[in-house]
């Protein structure tokens, strides 16, 4: 259930571009208050969320994020060897949503979806670095989700926590050491009953139980990644965790011994966007000047499966 050691990292890769795709409709806590038995006070206190974007399809949002990421990297679609789309809300059962995105963007390389729920971006990042280790040169990696499409929006428990959105990065092979210092991926399928969605059904979550386990899971996974390379939590410049609940982020940050200003929190503006939440927070950090070349960044996610994963980066190599 745990990752092997990271001693055999091959050719390196660095992030050279980034972008986001958000549906234009913003739903505030006041909007939800008006139609559900809930309150801004409850949502803010229990989750940290103030608003979320809702709408679009997983492909539409991924296309927006992908276009912006390619532009920011100064690349053409045909420069991309592989499009990797992390999603737990594909638009169709078959084919993968990556097929629609590949075609719309004009990418000529391979394309596939990866579903590891809210850990999907971290899993995909590790896979992308692996692909570069065996010869891929440029990968477009996007997390895109429309959780509103599998959520009963008339039921307050989940309707207040979820959001839709996408964000992506371009990873390019580099001469020197890449930015991935270490990684940790894990899963425990005996816990799948805590968070699931059957075909055609709505998302179910045992929120209390997921909450109870989430902090321990993130902390263990983060410590595994840190221990592999002997980096201490005090050396981390930025902690970018999955944004499921501000209280989970806060508890994990505290247990890891990371100071408050080093934790990136975007749940207030986006809600829980599953595999998009880490890249959305990462791109926000870059755009807000909170992340610069050479910084040590810890990404940690957890979610349905249950799955979890951490990636420790020296950003930009
Ligand atoms: N508005 C107002 N009151 C509410 C709401 C709401 N939206 N939802 C629940 N309540 C009430 C409940 O009825 C309950 O009332 P009672 O005490 O009178 O019985 C009270 O608030 C507490 O309810 P809980 O369900 O215990 O609320 P909790 O504090 O656990 O918060 C939440 C719920 C936010 C979902 C939390 O459990 C959580 O964040 N869990 C983890 C989520 C997570 O990490 N998910 C992982 C990935 S998500 C994904 O994959 C999509």
Short mmCIF file of C-alpha atoms and ligand atoms in Angstrom, two decimals:
data_model
loop_
_atom_site.label_atom_id
_atom_site.label_comp_id
_atom_site.label_asym_id
_atom_site.label_seq_id
_atom_site.Cartn_x
_atom_site.Cartn_y
_atom_site.Cartn_z
CA UNK A 1 0.00 0.00 0.00
CA UNK A 2 2.95 2.35 0.00
CA UNK A 3 5.22 3.61 -2.73
CA UNK A 4 8.63 2.14 -3.28
CA UNK A 5 11.74 4.22 -2.71
CA UNK A 6 12.50 7.00 -5.19
CA UNK A 7 16.11 6.09 -5.90
CA UNK A 8 15.66 5.50 -9.61
CA UNK A 9 14.41 8.84 -10.89
CA UNK A 10 15.38 9.17 -14.58
CA UNK A 11 15.64 12.26 -16.81
CA UNK A 12 14.22 15.32 -15.09
CA UNK A 13 11.33 17.64 -15.94
CA UNK A 14 10.32 21.15 -14.94
CA UNK A 15 7.09 23.15 -15.06
CA UNK A 16 7.22 25.69 -17.87
CA UNK A 17 3.59 26.79 -18.24
CA UNK A 18 0.29 26.90 -16.38
CA UNK A 19 -3.34 27.84 -16.89
CA UNK A 20 -6.83 27.64 -15.41
CA UNK A 21 -10.32 27.02 -16.73
CA UNK A 22 -13.21 28.20 -14.59
CA UNK A 23 -16.90 28.39 -15.50
CA UNK A 24 -18.09 32.02 -15.37
CA UNK A 25 -20.96 31.37 -12.93
CA UNK A 26 -20.00 32.02 -9.31
CA UNK A 27 -22.30 30.65 -6.61
CA UNK A 28 -21.85 32.41 -3.27
CA UNK A 29 -22.84 31.12 0.16
CA UNK A 30 -25.64 33.71 0.08
CA UNK A 31 -26.97 32.10 -3.13
CA UNK A 32 -27.04 28.70 -1.40
CA UNK A 33 -28.60 30.18 1.73
CA UNK A 34 -31.47 31.40 -0.44
CA UNK A 35 -32.44 27.92 -1.62
CA UNK A 36 -31.09 25.39 0.91
CA UNK A 37 -31.41 24.95 4.68
CA UNK A 38 -27.91 26.29 5.30
CA UNK A 39 -26.12 29.52 6.20
CA UNK A 40 -23.03 31.48 5.20
CA UNK A 41 -21.94 31.20 8.83
CA UNK A 42 -22.17 27.37 8.88
CA UNK A 43 -20.41 26.93 5.53
CA UNK A 44 -17.63 29.40 6.39
CA UNK A 45 -17.01 27.99 9.86
CA UNK A 46 -17.23 24.30 8.96
CA UNK A 47 -15.45 24.40 5.58
CA UNK A 48 -13.80 27.80 4.92
CA UNK A 49 -15.69 28.12 1.60
CA UNK A 50 -17.19 31.50 0.57
CA UNK A 51 -17.94 30.84 -3.10
CA UNK A 52 -17.43 28.29 -5.89
CA UNK A 53 -17.61 28.26 -9.70
CA UNK A 54 -20.31 25.99 -11.12
CA UNK A 55 -20.93 24.87 -14.71
CA UNK A 56 -19.39 23.73 -17.97
CA UNK A 57 -18.27 20.26 -18.97
CA UNK A 58 -15.06 18.60 -17.86
CA UNK A 59 -13.74 18.86 -21.44
CA UNK A 60 -14.68 22.56 -21.82
CA UNK A 61 -12.89 23.53 -18.61
CA UNK A 62 -9.86 21.39 -19.48
CA UNK A 63 -9.64 22.98 -22.94
CA UNK A 64 -9.58 26.47 -21.36
CA UNK A 65 -6.87 25.46 -18.89
CA UNK A 66 -4.88 23.63 -21.58
CA UNK A 67 -4.92 26.58 -24.01
CA UNK A 68 -3.74 28.96 -21.33
CA UNK A 69 -0.99 26.56 -20.17
CA UNK A 70 0.32 26.08 -23.73
CA UNK A 71 0.38 29.84 -24.31
CA UNK A 72 2.16 30.47 -21.06
CA UNK A 73 4.81 27.84 -21.95
CA UNK A 74 5.16 29.37 -25.43
CA UNK A 75 4.37 26.00 -27.05
CA UNK A 76 2.18 24.83 -29.92
CA UNK A 77 -0.24 21.91 -29.50
CA UNK A 78 1.91 19.76 -31.77
CA UNK A 79 4.86 20.19 -29.39
CA UNK A 80 3.05 18.08 -26.78
CA UNK A 81 3.91 14.36 -26.66
CA UNK A 82 1.20 13.40 -24.19
CA UNK A 83 -1.95 14.94 -22.75
CA UNK A 84 -2.72 13.54 -19.31
CA UNK A 85 -6.11 14.45 -17.89
CA UNK A 86 -6.80 13.80 -14.23
CA UNK A 87 -10.54 13.59 -13.66
CA UNK A 88 -13.08 11.72 -11.61
CA UNK A 89 -15.96 13.30 -13.57
CA UNK A 90 -15.38 12.28 -17.22
CA UNK A 91 -18.03 13.60 -19.60
CA UNK A 92 -18.64 10.12 -21.07
CA UNK A 93 -17.90 6.56 -19.99
CA UNK A 94 -16.08 5.95 -23.27
CA UNK A 95 -13.89 7.43 -24.64
CA UNK A 96 -11.81 9.28 -22.09
CA UNK A 97 -12.48 13.03 -21.87
CA UNK A 98 -8.85 13.51 -22.90
CA UNK A 99 -9.88 12.49 -26.44
CA UNK A 100 -12.22 15.51 -26.72
CA UNK A 101 -9.61 17.80 -25.19
CA UNK A 102 -6.83 16.50 -27.45
CA UNK A 103 -8.93 17.06 -30.56
CA UNK A 104 -10.08 20.56 -29.53
CA UNK A 105 -6.56 21.70 -28.69
CA UNK A 106 -5.02 20.11 -31.80
CA UNK A 107 -2.58 17.96 -29.85
CA UNK A 108 -1.05 15.23 -31.99
CA UNK A 109 0.52 13.16 -29.20
CA UNK A 110 -1.04 10.51 -26.98
CA UNK A 111 -3.92 11.26 -24.62
CA UNK A 112 -5.36 9.47 -21.62
CA UNK A 113 -7.46 10.02 -18.49
CA UNK A 114 -6.34 9.13 -14.99
CA UNK A 115 -8.87 8.68 -12.19
CA UNK A 116 -7.50 8.69 -8.66
CA UNK A 117 -10.28 10.97 -7.35
CA UNK A 118 -8.96 13.98 -5.41
CA UNK A 119 -5.43 12.55 -5.49
CA UNK A 120 -5.58 12.50 -9.30
CA UNK A 121 -3.31 15.47 -9.95
CA UNK A 122 -0.51 14.20 -7.70
CA UNK A 123 -0.80 10.69 -9.22
CA UNK A 124 -0.71 12.24 -12.73
CA UNK A 125 2.27 14.41 -11.89
CA UNK A 126 4.25 11.36 -10.77
CA UNK A 127 3.19 9.43 -13.89
CA UNK A 128 4.16 12.42 -16.09
CA UNK A 129 7.62 12.61 -14.53
CA UNK A 130 7.94 8.86 -15.11
CA UNK A 131 7.04 9.27 -18.79
CA UNK A 132 9.66 11.98 -19.15
CA UNK A 133 12.12 9.61 -17.47
CA UNK A 134 11.57 7.19 -20.38
CA UNK A 135 11.80 9.70 -23.19
CA UNK A 136 8.71 11.96 -23.43
CA UNK A 137 9.77 15.59 -23.91
CA UNK A 138 6.67 17.67 -23.19
CA UNK A 139 3.53 16.75 -21.30
CA UNK A 140 0.36 18.75 -20.80
CA UNK A 141 -1.08 17.72 -17.48
CA UNK A 142 -4.56 18.95 -16.55
CA UNK A 143 -6.90 18.35 -13.62
CA UNK A 144 -10.49 19.04 -14.65
CA UNK A 145 -13.70 18.38 -12.72
CA UNK A 146 -17.40 19.06 -12.83
CA UNK A 147 -18.39 17.66 -9.46
CA UNK A 148 -21.73 19.48 -9.77
CA UNK A 149 -22.64 16.93 -12.48
CA UNK A 150 -22.56 14.05 -9.93
CA UNK A 151 -23.82 15.97 -6.88
CA UNK A 152 -27.41 16.34 -5.72
CA UNK A 153 -27.42 20.13 -5.65
CA UNK A 154 -30.67 20.11 -3.64
CA UNK A 155 -29.02 18.27 -0.75
CA UNK A 156 -27.09 20.65 1.50
CA UNK A 157 -24.29 18.39 2.73
CA UNK A 158 -22.36 18.09 -0.52
CA UNK A 159 -23.92 20.96 -2.50
CA UNK A 160 -22.18 23.49 -0.27
CA UNK A 161 -18.70 21.93 -0.54
CA UNK A 162 -18.17 21.13 -4.20
CA UNK A 163 -17.06 23.33 -7.07
CA UNK A 164 -16.19 22.98 -10.78
CA UNK A 165 -12.95 24.00 -12.44
CA UNK A 166 -9.74 22.98 -14.14
CA UNK A 167 -6.06 23.85 -14.02
CA UNK A 168 -3.07 22.51 -15.83
CA UNK A 169 0.68 22.70 -16.23
CA UNK A 170 3.19 21.96 -18.97
CA UNK A 171 6.10 19.75 -17.94
CA UNK A 172 9.21 19.77 -20.12
CA UNK A 173 12.26 17.54 -20.05
CA UNK A 174 15.36 19.35 -18.86
CA UNK A 175 19.11 18.81 -19.07
CA UNK A 176 19.82 19.15 -15.36
CA UNK A 177 18.00 17.58 -12.45
CA UNK A 178 14.25 17.99 -12.70
CA UNK A 179 11.98 19.49 -10.07
CA UNK A 180 10.59 16.24 -8.62
CA UNK A 181 12.60 15.45 -5.49
CA UNK A 182 10.46 12.60 -4.16
CA UNK A 183 6.95 11.18 -4.20
CA UNK A 184 4.63 8.97 -2.23
CA UNK A 185 1.47 7.34 -3.61
CA UNK A 186 -0.90 5.10 -1.70
CA UNK A 187 -4.35 3.56 -1.74
CA UNK A 188 -6.66 1.52 0.47
CA UNK A 189 -9.63 0.21 -1.49
CA UNK A 190 -11.21 -1.30 1.64
CA UNK A 191 -12.36 2.29 2.35
CA UNK A 192 -14.20 2.83 -0.93
CA UNK A 193 -17.58 2.84 0.86
CA UNK A 194 -16.67 6.20 2.47
CA UNK A 195 -16.83 8.15 -0.78
CA UNK A 196 -18.31 6.87 -4.03
CA UNK A 197 -20.64 7.50 -6.95
CA UNK A 198 -22.34 4.70 -8.89
CA UNK A 199 -23.02 5.08 -12.61
CA UNK A 200 -25.95 7.46 -13.00
CA UNK A 201 -26.12 8.17 -9.27
CA UNK A 202 -25.03 10.96 -6.97
CA UNK A 203 -21.85 11.31 -4.99
CA UNK A 204 -22.05 9.87 -1.47
CA UNK A 205 -19.63 10.90 1.24
CA UNK A 206 -19.32 9.88 4.88
CA UNK A 207 -17.94 13.33 5.64
CA UNK A 208 -17.14 12.75 9.30
CA UNK A 209 -15.20 9.54 8.65
CA UNK A 210 -13.32 10.99 5.66
CA UNK A 211 -12.48 14.04 7.77
CA UNK A 212 -11.24 11.86 10.64
CA UNK A 213 -8.86 9.95 8.35
CA UNK A 214 -7.83 12.80 6.03
CA UNK A 215 -5.46 14.61 8.35
CA UNK A 216 -3.58 11.45 9.33
CA UNK A 217 -3.38 10.32 5.71
CA UNK A 218 -1.97 13.64 4.44
CA UNK A 219 0.52 13.93 7.28
CA UNK A 220 1.80 10.34 6.81
CA UNK A 221 2.11 10.70 3.07
CA UNK A 222 3.84 14.08 3.31
CA UNK A 223 6.28 12.70 5.88
CA UNK A 224 7.05 9.70 3.65
CA UNK A 225 7.94 12.03 0.78
CA UNK A 226 10.06 14.26 3.04
CA UNK A 227 11.89 11.32 4.64
CA UNK A 228 12.89 9.87 1.28
CA UNK A 229 15.16 12.84 0.60
CA UNK A 230 15.90 13.97 4.14
CA UNK A 231 14.12 17.31 3.77
CA UNK A 232 12.60 18.72 6.95
CA UNK A 233 9.16 20.31 7.07
CA UNK A 234 10.82 23.60 8.15
CA UNK A 235 12.57 23.65 4.76
CA UNK A 236 9.27 23.75 2.86
CA UNK A 237 8.57 27.11 1.20
CA UNK A 238 5.02 26.30 0.14
CA UNK A 239 2.51 23.60 1.13
CA UNK A 240 -0.18 23.02 -1.51
CA UNK A 241 -2.64 20.47 -0.12
CA UNK A 242 -5.92 19.20 -1.58
CA UNK A 243 -8.57 21.77 -0.76
CA UNK A 244 -11.42 19.70 0.74
CA UNK A 245 -11.95 21.63 3.95
CA UNK A 246 -9.98 24.54 5.44
CA UNK A 247 -10.00 22.76 8.81
CA UNK A 248 -8.28 19.71 7.28
CA UNK A 249 -5.63 21.94 5.68
CA UNK A 250 -5.09 23.74 8.97
CA UNK A 251 -4.80 20.56 11.06
CA UNK A 252 -2.42 18.90 8.58
CA UNK A 253 -0.28 22.03 8.32
CA UNK A 254 -0.01 22.30 12.09
CA UNK A 255 0.89 18.62 12.58
CA UNK A 256 3.54 18.86 9.89
CA UNK A 257 5.04 21.91 11.60
CA UNK A 258 4.63 24.22 8.61
CA UNK A 259 3.99 27.87 9.42
CA UNK A 260 0.56 29.31 8.48
CA UNK A 261 1.79 31.71 5.79
CA UNK A 262 3.35 28.79 3.90
CA UNK A 263 0.06 26.94 3.35
CA UNK A 264 -1.75 27.80 0.13
CA UNK A 265 -5.50 28.06 0.72
CA UNK A 266 -7.89 28.62 -2.19
CA UNK A 267 -10.91 26.70 -0.93
CA UNK A 268 -12.58 30.01 -0.01
CA UNK A 269 -12.86 30.94 -3.71
CA UNK A 270 -13.16 27.55 -5.46
CA UNK A 271 -14.67 25.04 -2.98
CA UNK A 272 -13.62 21.40 -3.33
CA UNK A 273 -12.77 20.76 -6.98
CA UNK A 274 -11.30 17.26 -6.50
CA UNK A 275 -8.30 16.65 -8.80
CA UNK A 276 -8.37 20.30 -9.93
CA UNK A 277 -7.90 21.68 -6.43
CA UNK A 278 -4.11 21.22 -6.16
CA UNK A 279 -3.29 22.64 -9.62
CA UNK A 280 -5.74 25.54 -9.08
CA UNK A 281 -3.95 26.35 -5.82
CA UNK A 282 -0.53 25.89 -7.45
CA UNK A 283 -1.36 28.24 -10.33
CA UNK A 284 -2.81 30.80 -7.90
CA UNK A 285 0.45 30.65 -5.91
CA UNK A 286 2.52 31.23 -9.06
CA UNK A 287 0.31 34.09 -10.25
CA UNK A 288 0.28 35.73 -6.82
CA UNK A 289 4.08 35.59 -6.54
CA UNK A 290 4.01 33.12 -3.64
CA UNK A 291 6.06 30.57 -5.54
CA UNK A 292 9.35 31.22 -7.29
CA UNK A 293 12.03 29.16 -8.99
CA UNK A 294 14.02 27.05 -6.55
CA UNK A 295 11.33 26.98 -3.84
CA UNK A 296 10.62 23.68 -2.12
CA UNK A 297 6.95 22.83 -2.66
CA UNK A 298 4.99 20.01 -1.08
CA UNK A 299 1.82 18.86 -2.86
CA UNK A 300 -0.42 16.47 -0.90
CA UNK A 301 -3.77 15.04 -1.86
CA UNK A 302 -6.27 12.46 -0.61
CA UNK A 303 -9.67 11.32 -1.74
CA UNK A 304 -12.02 8.58 -2.82
CA UNK A 305 -10.61 5.08 -3.03
CA UNK A 306 -9.27 6.00 -0.64
CA UNK A 307 -6.20 7.24 -2.44
CA UNK A 308 -3.48 9.60 -1.35
CA UNK A 309 -0.30 11.06 -2.71
CA UNK A 310 2.44 13.60 -2.11
CA UNK A 311 5.04 15.11 -4.41
CA UNK A 312 7.98 17.17 -3.20
CA UNK A 313 9.33 19.60 -5.80
CA UNK A 314 12.15 22.07 -6.13
CA UNK A 315 10.05 24.31 -8.32
CA UNK A 316 11.63 25.00 -11.70
CA UNK A 317 14.48 22.55 -10.98
N1 LIG B 1 -25.61 23.65 6.40
C1 LIG B 1 -26.03 23.73 7.69
N2 LIG B 1 -25.96 22.69 8.54
C2 LIG B 1 -25.46 21.53 8.08
C3 LIG B 1 -25.02 21.38 6.75
C4 LIG B 1 -25.10 22.51 5.90
N3 LIG B 1 -24.69 22.48 4.63
N4 LIG B 1 -24.57 20.12 6.58
C5 LIG B 1 -24.73 19.49 7.75
N5 LIG B 1 -25.28 20.33 8.66
C6 LIG B 1 -25.60 20.09 10.06
C7 LIG B 1 -25.87 18.62 10.33
O1 LIG B 1 -27.22 18.30 10.13
C8 LIG B 1 -25.47 18.51 11.78
O2 LIG B 1 -26.52 19.01 12.59
P1 LIG B 1 -26.83 18.34 14.03
O3 LIG B 1 -25.61 18.56 14.85
O4 LIG B 1 -28.02 19.11 14.48
O5 LIG B 1 -27.10 16.90 13.74
C9 LIG B 1 -24.29 19.48 11.91
O6 LIG B 1 -24.45 20.41 10.83
C10 LIG B 1 -22.95 18.81 11.79
O7 LIG B 1 -22.97 17.94 10.66
P2 LIG B 1 -21.75 17.07 10.22
O8 LIG B 1 -22.11 16.24 9.04
O9 LIG B 1 -21.21 16.41 11.43
O10 LIG B 1 -20.79 18.24 9.73
P3 LIG B 1 -19.22 18.27 9.70
O11 LIG B 1 -18.73 19.20 10.70
O12 LIG B 1 -18.65 16.88 9.64
O13 LIG B 1 -18.98 18.96 8.28
C11 LIG B 1 -18.28 18.34 6.08
C12 LIG B 1 -19.42 18.32 7.09
C13 LIG B 1 -17.96 19.78 5.76
C14 LIG B 1 -18.72 17.63 4.80
C15 LIG B 1 -17.05 17.65 6.73
O14 LIG B 1 -17.44 16.41 7.26
C16 LIG B 1 -15.92 17.43 5.78
O15 LIG B 1 -15.31 18.37 5.29
N6 LIG B 1 -15.52 16.17 5.57
C17 LIG B 1 -14.38 15.80 4.77
C18 LIG B 1 -14.59 16.10 3.34
C19 LIG B 1 -13.45 15.59 2.54
O16 LIG B 1 -12.31 15.74 2.94
N7 LIG B 1 -13.68 14.94 1.42
C20 LIG B 1 -12.59 14.33 0.69
C21 LIG B 1 -12.59 14.51 -0.66
S1 LIG B 1 -14.07 15.17 -1.34
C22 LIG B 1 -14.35 14.52 -2.85
O17 LIG B 1 -13.78 13.58 -3.21
C23 LIG B 1 -15.39 15.15 -3.67
#
